[in-house]
mmCIF file of C-alpha atoms in Angstrom:
data_model
loop_
_atom_site.group_PDB
_atom_site.id
_atom_site.type_symbol
_atom_site.label_atom_id
_atom_site.label_comp_id
_atom_site.label_asym_id
_atom_site.label_seq_id
_atom_site.Cartn_x
_atom_site.Cartn_y
_atom_site.Cartn_z
ATOM 1 C CA GLU A 1 119.198 141.618 102.730
ATOM 2 C CA PRO A 2 122.888 141.140 101.827
ATOM 3 C CA GLU A 3 123.847 137.649 100.736
ATOM 4 C CA VAL A 4 126.807 135.610 99.571
ATOM 5 C CA THR A 5 126.698 134.772 95.868
ATOM 6 C CA GLN A 6 128.563 132.061 93.981
ATOM 7 C CA THR A 7 129.230 131.342 90.310
ATOM 8 C CA PRO A 8 128.792 129.133 88.458
ATOM 9 C CA SER A 9 125.956 127.175 90.041
ATOM 10 C CA HIS A 10 127.154 124.013 88.287
ATOM 11 C CA GLN A 11 130.552 123.252 86.773
ATOM 12 C CA VAL A 12 131.382 120.117 84.804
ATOM 13 C CA THR A 13 135.019 119.400 84.064
ATOM 14 C CA GLN A 14 137.312 116.628 82.924
ATOM 15 C CA MET A 15 139.702 114.979 85.356
ATOM 16 C CA GLY A 16 143.040 116.782 85.402
ATOM 17 C CA GLN A 17 141.590 120.148 84.393
ATOM 18 C CA GLU A 18 141.868 123.298 86.474
ATOM 19 C CA VAL A 19 138.706 124.908 87.818
ATOM 20 C CA ILE A 20 138.089 128.222 89.523
ATOM 21 C CA LEU A 21 135.040 128.671 91.702
ATOM 22 C CA ARG A 22 133.979 132.230 92.393
ATOM 23 C CA CYS A 23 132.301 133.858 95.346
ATOM 24 C CA VAL A 24 131.223 137.363 96.238
ATOM 25 C CA PRO A 25 131.054 137.614 100.048
ATOM 26 C CA ILE A 26 128.826 140.070 101.888
ATOM 27 C CA SER A 27 130.357 143.478 101.289
ATOM 28 C CA ASN A 28 131.480 144.523 104.781
ATOM 29 C CA HIS A 29 132.670 141.058 105.831
ATOM 30 C CA LEU A 30 136.347 140.375 106.380
ATOM 31 C CA TYR A 31 136.500 136.623 107.076
ATOM 32 C CA PHE A 32 135.981 134.216 104.189
ATOM 33 C CA TYR A 33 135.657 130.455 104.025
ATOM 34 C CA TRP A 34 135.307 127.521 101.680
ATOM 35 C CA TYR A 35 133.535 124.321 102.666
ATOM 36 C CA ARG A 36 132.528 121.327 100.605
ATOM 37 C CA GLN A 37 129.859 118.651 100.826
ATOM 38 C CA ILE A 38 130.261 115.367 99.019
ATOM 39 C CA LEU A 39 126.869 113.895 98.151
ATOM 40 C CA GLY A 40 125.327 112.268 101.195
ATOM 41 C CA GLN A 41 128.123 113.323 103.530
ATOM 42 C CA LYS A 42 128.772 116.047 106.076
ATOM 43 C CA VAL A 43 129.733 119.592 105.200
ATOM 44 C CA GLU A 44 133.530 119.791 105.590
ATOM 45 C CA PHE A 45 135.714 122.815 106.246
ATOM 46 C CA LEU A 46 138.427 123.505 103.677
ATOM 47 C CA VAL A 47 139.989 126.897 104.446
ATOM 48 C CA SER A 48 139.519 130.254 106.131
ATOM 49 C CA PHE A 49 140.979 133.521 104.853
ATOM 50 C CA TYR A 50 141.512 136.843 106.618
ATOM 51 C CA ASN A 51 143.626 139.900 105.917
ATOM 52 C CA ASN A 52 144.757 138.494 102.571
ATOM 53 C CA GLU A 53 146.118 135.276 103.961
ATOM 54 C CA ILE A 54 144.999 131.794 104.939
ATOM 55 C CA SER A 55 144.242 131.703 108.664
ATOM 56 C CA GLU A 56 143.364 128.027 108.905
ATOM 57 C CA LYS A 57 143.086 125.035 106.566
ATOM 58 C CA SER A 58 142.085 121.404 106.794
ATOM 59 C CA GLU A 59 143.962 118.282 105.705
ATOM 60 C CA ILE A 60 141.789 118.235 102.586
ATOM 61 C CA PHE A 61 143.221 121.583 101.468
ATOM 62 C CA ASP A 62 146.448 120.274 99.922
ATOM 63 C CA ASP A 63 148.726 121.760 97.271
ATOM 64 C CA GLN A 64 146.079 121.224 94.610
ATOM 65 C CA PHE A 65 143.930 123.903 96.208
ATOM 66 C CA SER A 66 144.506 127.632 96.445
ATOM 67 C CA VAL A 67 142.434 130.666 97.378
ATOM 68 C CA GLU A 68 142.672 134.263 96.325
ATOM 69 C CA ARG A 69 140.971 137.581 96.810
ATOM 70 C CA PRO A 70 141.879 139.169 93.472
ATOM 71 C CA ASP A 71 140.005 142.401 94.112
ATOM 72 C CA GLY A 72 137.819 144.045 96.735
ATOM 73 C CA SER A 73 134.780 141.900 96.098
ATOM 74 C CA ASN A 74 135.652 138.424 94.802
ATOM 75 C CA PHE A 75 137.003 135.377 96.641
ATOM 76 C CA THR A 76 138.054 132.379 94.573
ATOM 77 C CA LEU A 77 138.906 128.728 95.076
ATOM 78 C CA LYS A 78 141.177 127.124 92.494
ATOM 79 C CA ILE A 79 141.655 123.406 92.069
ATOM 80 C CA ARG A 80 144.721 122.877 89.904
ATOM 81 C CA SER A 81 144.227 119.343 88.648
ATOM 82 C CA THR A 82 140.809 117.985 89.447
ATOM 83 C CA LYS A 83 140.237 114.414 90.559
ATOM 84 C CA LEU A 84 137.063 112.357 90.490
ATOM 85 C CA GLU A 85 136.863 112.619 94.280
ATOM 86 C CA ASP A 86 136.726 116.424 94.054
ATOM 87 C CA SER A 87 133.133 116.110 92.841
ATOM 88 C CA ALA A 88 131.085 117.850 95.507
ATOM 89 C CA MET A 89 129.068 120.931 96.338
ATOM 90 C CA TYR A 90 131.415 123.769 97.264
ATOM 91 C CA PHE A 91 130.121 126.466 99.586
ATOM 92 C CA CYS A 92 131.613 129.877 100.195
ATOM 93 C CA ALA A 93 130.865 131.642 103.475
ATOM 94 C CA SER A 94 131.714 134.968 105.090
ATOM 95 C CA ARG A 95 131.341 136.720 108.421
ATOM 96 C CA GLY A 96 131.836 140.147 109.901
ATOM 97 C CA THR A 97 134.044 141.193 112.828
ATOM 98 C CA GLY A 98 133.615 142.360 116.374
ATOM 99 C CA GLY A 99 130.746 142.166 118.819
ATOM 100 C CA ASN A 100 128.286 139.444 117.916
ATOM 101 C CA TYR A 101 129.485 139.114 114.313
ATOM 102 C CA ASN A 102 130.287 135.433 114.694
ATOM 103 C CA GLU A 103 127.628 134.123 112.371
ATOM 104 C CA GLN A 104 128.874 132.594 109.149
ATOM 105 C CA PHE A 105 126.657 133.211 106.127
ATOM 106 C CA PHE A 106 126.755 130.712 103.314
ATOM 107 C CA GLY A 107 126.278 131.057 99.584
ATOM 108 C CA PRO A 108 124.059 128.776 97.475
ATOM 109 C CA GLY A 109 126.983 126.607 96.419
ATOM 110 C CA THR A 110 128.666 125.458 93.211
ATOM 111 C CA ARG A 111 128.107 121.856 92.230
ATOM 112 C CA LEU A 112 131.364 120.545 90.766
ATOM 113 C CA THR A 113 131.205 117.386 88.686
ATOM 114 C CA VAL A 114 134.501 115.838 87.618
ATOM 115 C CA LEU A 115 134.239 113.281 84.797
ATOM 116 C CA LYS B 1 139.133 116.572 117.651
ATOM 117 C CA GLN B 2 135.592 117.899 117.661
ATOM 118 C CA GLU B 3 132.880 115.575 116.395
ATOM 119 C CA VAL B 4 129.232 116.514 115.984
ATOM 120 C CA THR B 5 126.404 114.005 115.895
ATOM 121 C CA GLN B 6 122.744 114.526 115.103
ATOM 122 C CA ILE B 7 120.054 112.049 116.016
ATOM 123 C CA PRO B 8 117.681 111.057 114.511
ATOM 124 C CA ALA B 9 118.872 111.102 110.910
ATOM 125 C CA ALA B 10 115.278 111.533 109.751
ATOM 126 C CA LEU B 11 112.024 112.566 111.375
ATOM 127 C CA SER B 12 108.482 112.666 110.017
ATOM 128 C CA VAL B 13 105.729 114.497 111.905
ATOM 129 C CA PRO B 14 102.190 115.712 111.227
ATOM 130 C CA GLU B 15 101.623 119.413 110.711
ATOM 131 C CA GLY B 16 101.143 121.403 113.897
ATOM 132 C CA GLU B 17 103.324 119.213 116.072
ATOM 133 C CA ASN B 18 106.036 120.666 118.289
ATOM 134 C CA LEU B 19 109.352 118.894 117.824
ATOM 135 C CA VAL B 20 112.927 118.775 119.071
ATOM 136 C CA LEU B 21 116.044 118.101 117.031
ATOM 137 C CA ASN B 22 119.151 116.961 118.865
ATOM 138 C CA CYS B 23 122.813 117.774 118.386
ATOM 139 C CA SER B 24 125.720 116.486 120.460
ATOM 140 C CA PHE B 25 129.379 117.460 120.366
ATOM 141 C CA THR B 26 132.420 115.795 121.898
ATOM 142 C CA ASP B 27 134.537 118.831 122.844
ATOM 143 C CA SER B 28 132.726 121.117 125.285
ATOM 144 C CA ALA B 29 135.235 123.944 124.695
ATOM 145 C CA ILE B 30 133.120 125.464 121.966
ATOM 146 C CA TYR B 31 133.114 129.102 120.905
ATOM 147 C CA ASN B 32 129.607 129.017 119.506
ATOM 148 C CA LEU B 33 127.100 126.700 117.890
ATOM 149 C CA GLN B 34 125.108 127.476 114.778
ATOM 150 C CA TRP B 35 121.943 125.836 113.428
ATOM 151 C CA PHE B 36 121.310 125.792 109.686
ATOM 152 C CA ARG B 37 118.564 124.739 107.345
ATOM 153 C CA GLN B 38 119.400 123.069 104.021
ATOM 154 C CA ASP B 39 116.817 122.497 101.308
ATOM 155 C CA PRO B 40 117.556 119.762 98.713
ATOM 156 C CA GLY B 41 120.374 120.806 96.381
ATOM 157 C CA LYS B 42 120.571 124.228 97.978
ATOM 158 C CA GLY B 43 122.847 126.216 100.229
ATOM 159 C CA LEU B 44 122.808 126.590 103.993
ATOM 160 C CA THR B 45 120.533 129.125 105.627
ATOM 161 C CA SER B 46 121.630 130.224 109.083
ATOM 162 C CA LEU B 47 118.793 129.931 111.599
ATOM 163 C CA LEU B 48 120.303 130.640 115.001
ATOM 164 C CA LEU B 49 123.697 131.121 116.591
ATOM 165 C CA ILE B 50 124.311 130.506 120.289
ATOM 166 C CA GLN B 51 127.432 131.903 121.870
ATOM 167 C CA SER B 52 129.247 129.740 124.436
ATOM 168 C CA SER B 53 128.105 132.110 127.211
ATOM 169 C CA GLN B 54 124.412 131.749 126.281
ATOM 170 C CA ARG B 55 121.930 129.047 127.227
ATOM 171 C CA GLU B 56 119.380 129.681 124.498
ATOM 172 C CA GLN B 57 118.355 131.770 121.510
ATOM 173 C CA THR B 58 114.960 132.321 119.972
ATOM 174 C CA SER B 59 113.798 133.355 116.521
ATOM 175 C CA GLY B 60 110.098 133.167 115.779
ATOM 176 C CA ARG B 61 108.950 129.550 116.175
ATOM 177 C CA LEU B 62 112.514 128.350 116.683
ATOM 178 C CA ASN B 63 114.316 128.026 119.985
ATOM 179 C CA ALA B 64 117.824 126.651 120.329
ATOM 180 C CA SER B 65 119.404 125.670 123.623
ATOM 181 C CA LEU B 66 122.979 124.920 124.569
ATOM 182 C CA ASP B 67 124.336 122.815 127.424
ATOM 183 C CA LYS B 68 128.099 122.776 127.156
ATOM 184 C CA SER B 69 128.659 120.552 130.172
ATOM 185 C CA SER B 70 126.674 117.728 128.622
ATOM 186 C CA GLY B 71 127.819 118.490 125.073
ATOM 187 C CA ARG B 72 124.310 119.002 123.750
ATOM 188 C CA SER B 73 122.221 121.468 121.820
ATOM 189 C CA THR B 74 118.577 121.200 120.848
ATOM 190 C CA LEU B 75 116.496 122.980 118.250
ATOM 191 C CA TYR B 76 112.851 123.280 119.198
ATOM 192 C CA ILE B 77 110.353 123.975 116.418
ATOM 193 C CA ALA B 78 106.888 125.014 117.539
ATOM 194 C CA ALA B 79 103.729 124.387 115.540
ATOM 195 C CA SER B 80 105.532 122.761 112.617
ATOM 196 C CA GLN B 81 104.425 123.522 109.049
ATOM 197 C CA PRO B 82 105.012 121.696 105.737
ATOM 198 C CA GLY B 83 107.341 124.563 104.767
ATOM 199 C CA ASP B 84 109.632 123.528 107.614
ATOM 200 C CA SER B 85 110.487 120.342 105.718
ATOM 201 C CA ALA B 86 114.254 120.428 105.133
ATOM 202 C CA THR B 87 117.491 119.059 106.554
ATOM 203 C CA TYR B 88 118.615 120.788 109.745
ATOM 204 C CA LEU B 89 122.328 120.955 110.455
ATOM 205 C CA CYS B 90 124.149 121.973 113.585
ATOM 206 C CA ALA B 91 127.744 123.137 113.520
ATOM 207 C CA ALA B 92 130.186 123.861 116.332
ATOM 208 C CA ARG B 93 133.005 126.338 116.279
ATOM 209 C CA THR B 94 135.693 125.189 118.712
ATOM 210 C CA ARG B 95 137.560 127.541 120.998
ATOM 211 C CA VAL B 96 141.340 127.281 120.804
ATOM 212 C CA LEU B 97 142.736 128.643 124.063
ATOM 213 C CA THR B 98 145.727 130.373 122.534
ATOM 214 C CA GLN B 99 143.545 132.226 120.044
ATOM 215 C CA GLY B 100 140.105 133.750 119.909
ATOM 216 C CA GLY B 101 138.710 130.488 118.607
ATOM 217 C CA SER B 102 139.174 128.187 115.656
ATOM 218 C CA GLU B 103 137.593 129.543 112.516
ATOM 219 C CA LYS B 104 136.155 126.310 111.251
ATOM 220 C CA LEU B 105 132.662 125.033 111.785
ATOM 221 C CA VAL B 106 132.415 121.293 112.420
ATOM 222 C CA PHE B 107 129.110 120.005 111.090
ATOM 223 C CA GLY B 108 126.827 117.162 111.984
ATOM 224 C CA LYS B 109 125.263 115.109 109.237
ATOM 225 C CA GLY B 110 121.866 116.635 109.815
ATOM 226 C CA THR B 111 118.318 115.600 110.586
ATOM 227 C CA LYS B 112 115.988 115.388 107.610
ATOM 228 C CA LEU B 113 112.604 116.700 108.740
ATOM 229 C CA THR B 114 109.375 116.001 106.883
ATOM 230 C CA VAL B 115 106.218 117.767 108.046
ATOM 231 C CA ASN B 116 103.127 116.141 106.585
ATOM 232 C CA PRO B 117 100.028 118.238 105.844
#
């Protein structure tokens, strides 16, 4: 069964460093998302991406964040200058289009630890 | 602004019991509602999705219902098993009238289910 994959599974970085989290969505999906979950808190929406542009973003998704689909298979989240409060589990998700293709499928997540 | 609440935060039951998990949402103009399972330190596994026009969906031992007027959804698990132990999350996708619907899912905090052998 097709699935969303994410790399790395765990990333440790120093405060102020740039990190790139990578995702490979399900191959025929066209909508892509990033969510995050701070330990013990709710899963929060960050951004949605369709047709090579951001379709929606939350207040969390400020200028420190950016997304990109550099090729036909990868979808990335970049944090330019990490802060301690960026430590969280980051989930990528994707969905198809048309008909009943409203279900969002999530990857296993990347645990980001900012020291 | 949509808010999703799940009560109880934790539930412990003996194996074999039928159980109901509750989810409430503040904005009844939802596009769909999705139930997920999350194992400790793991990703989210989609269990069921209910469209706004549907009243319920079934998958195996799971049945999810939706009552938009009261702002509630329930997940019914029949004949629970120890392997069902996990955190169950519900998430609402809100309809924006000028578009086909907001893309974002708004999540509840989840109900942590423990099924004891």
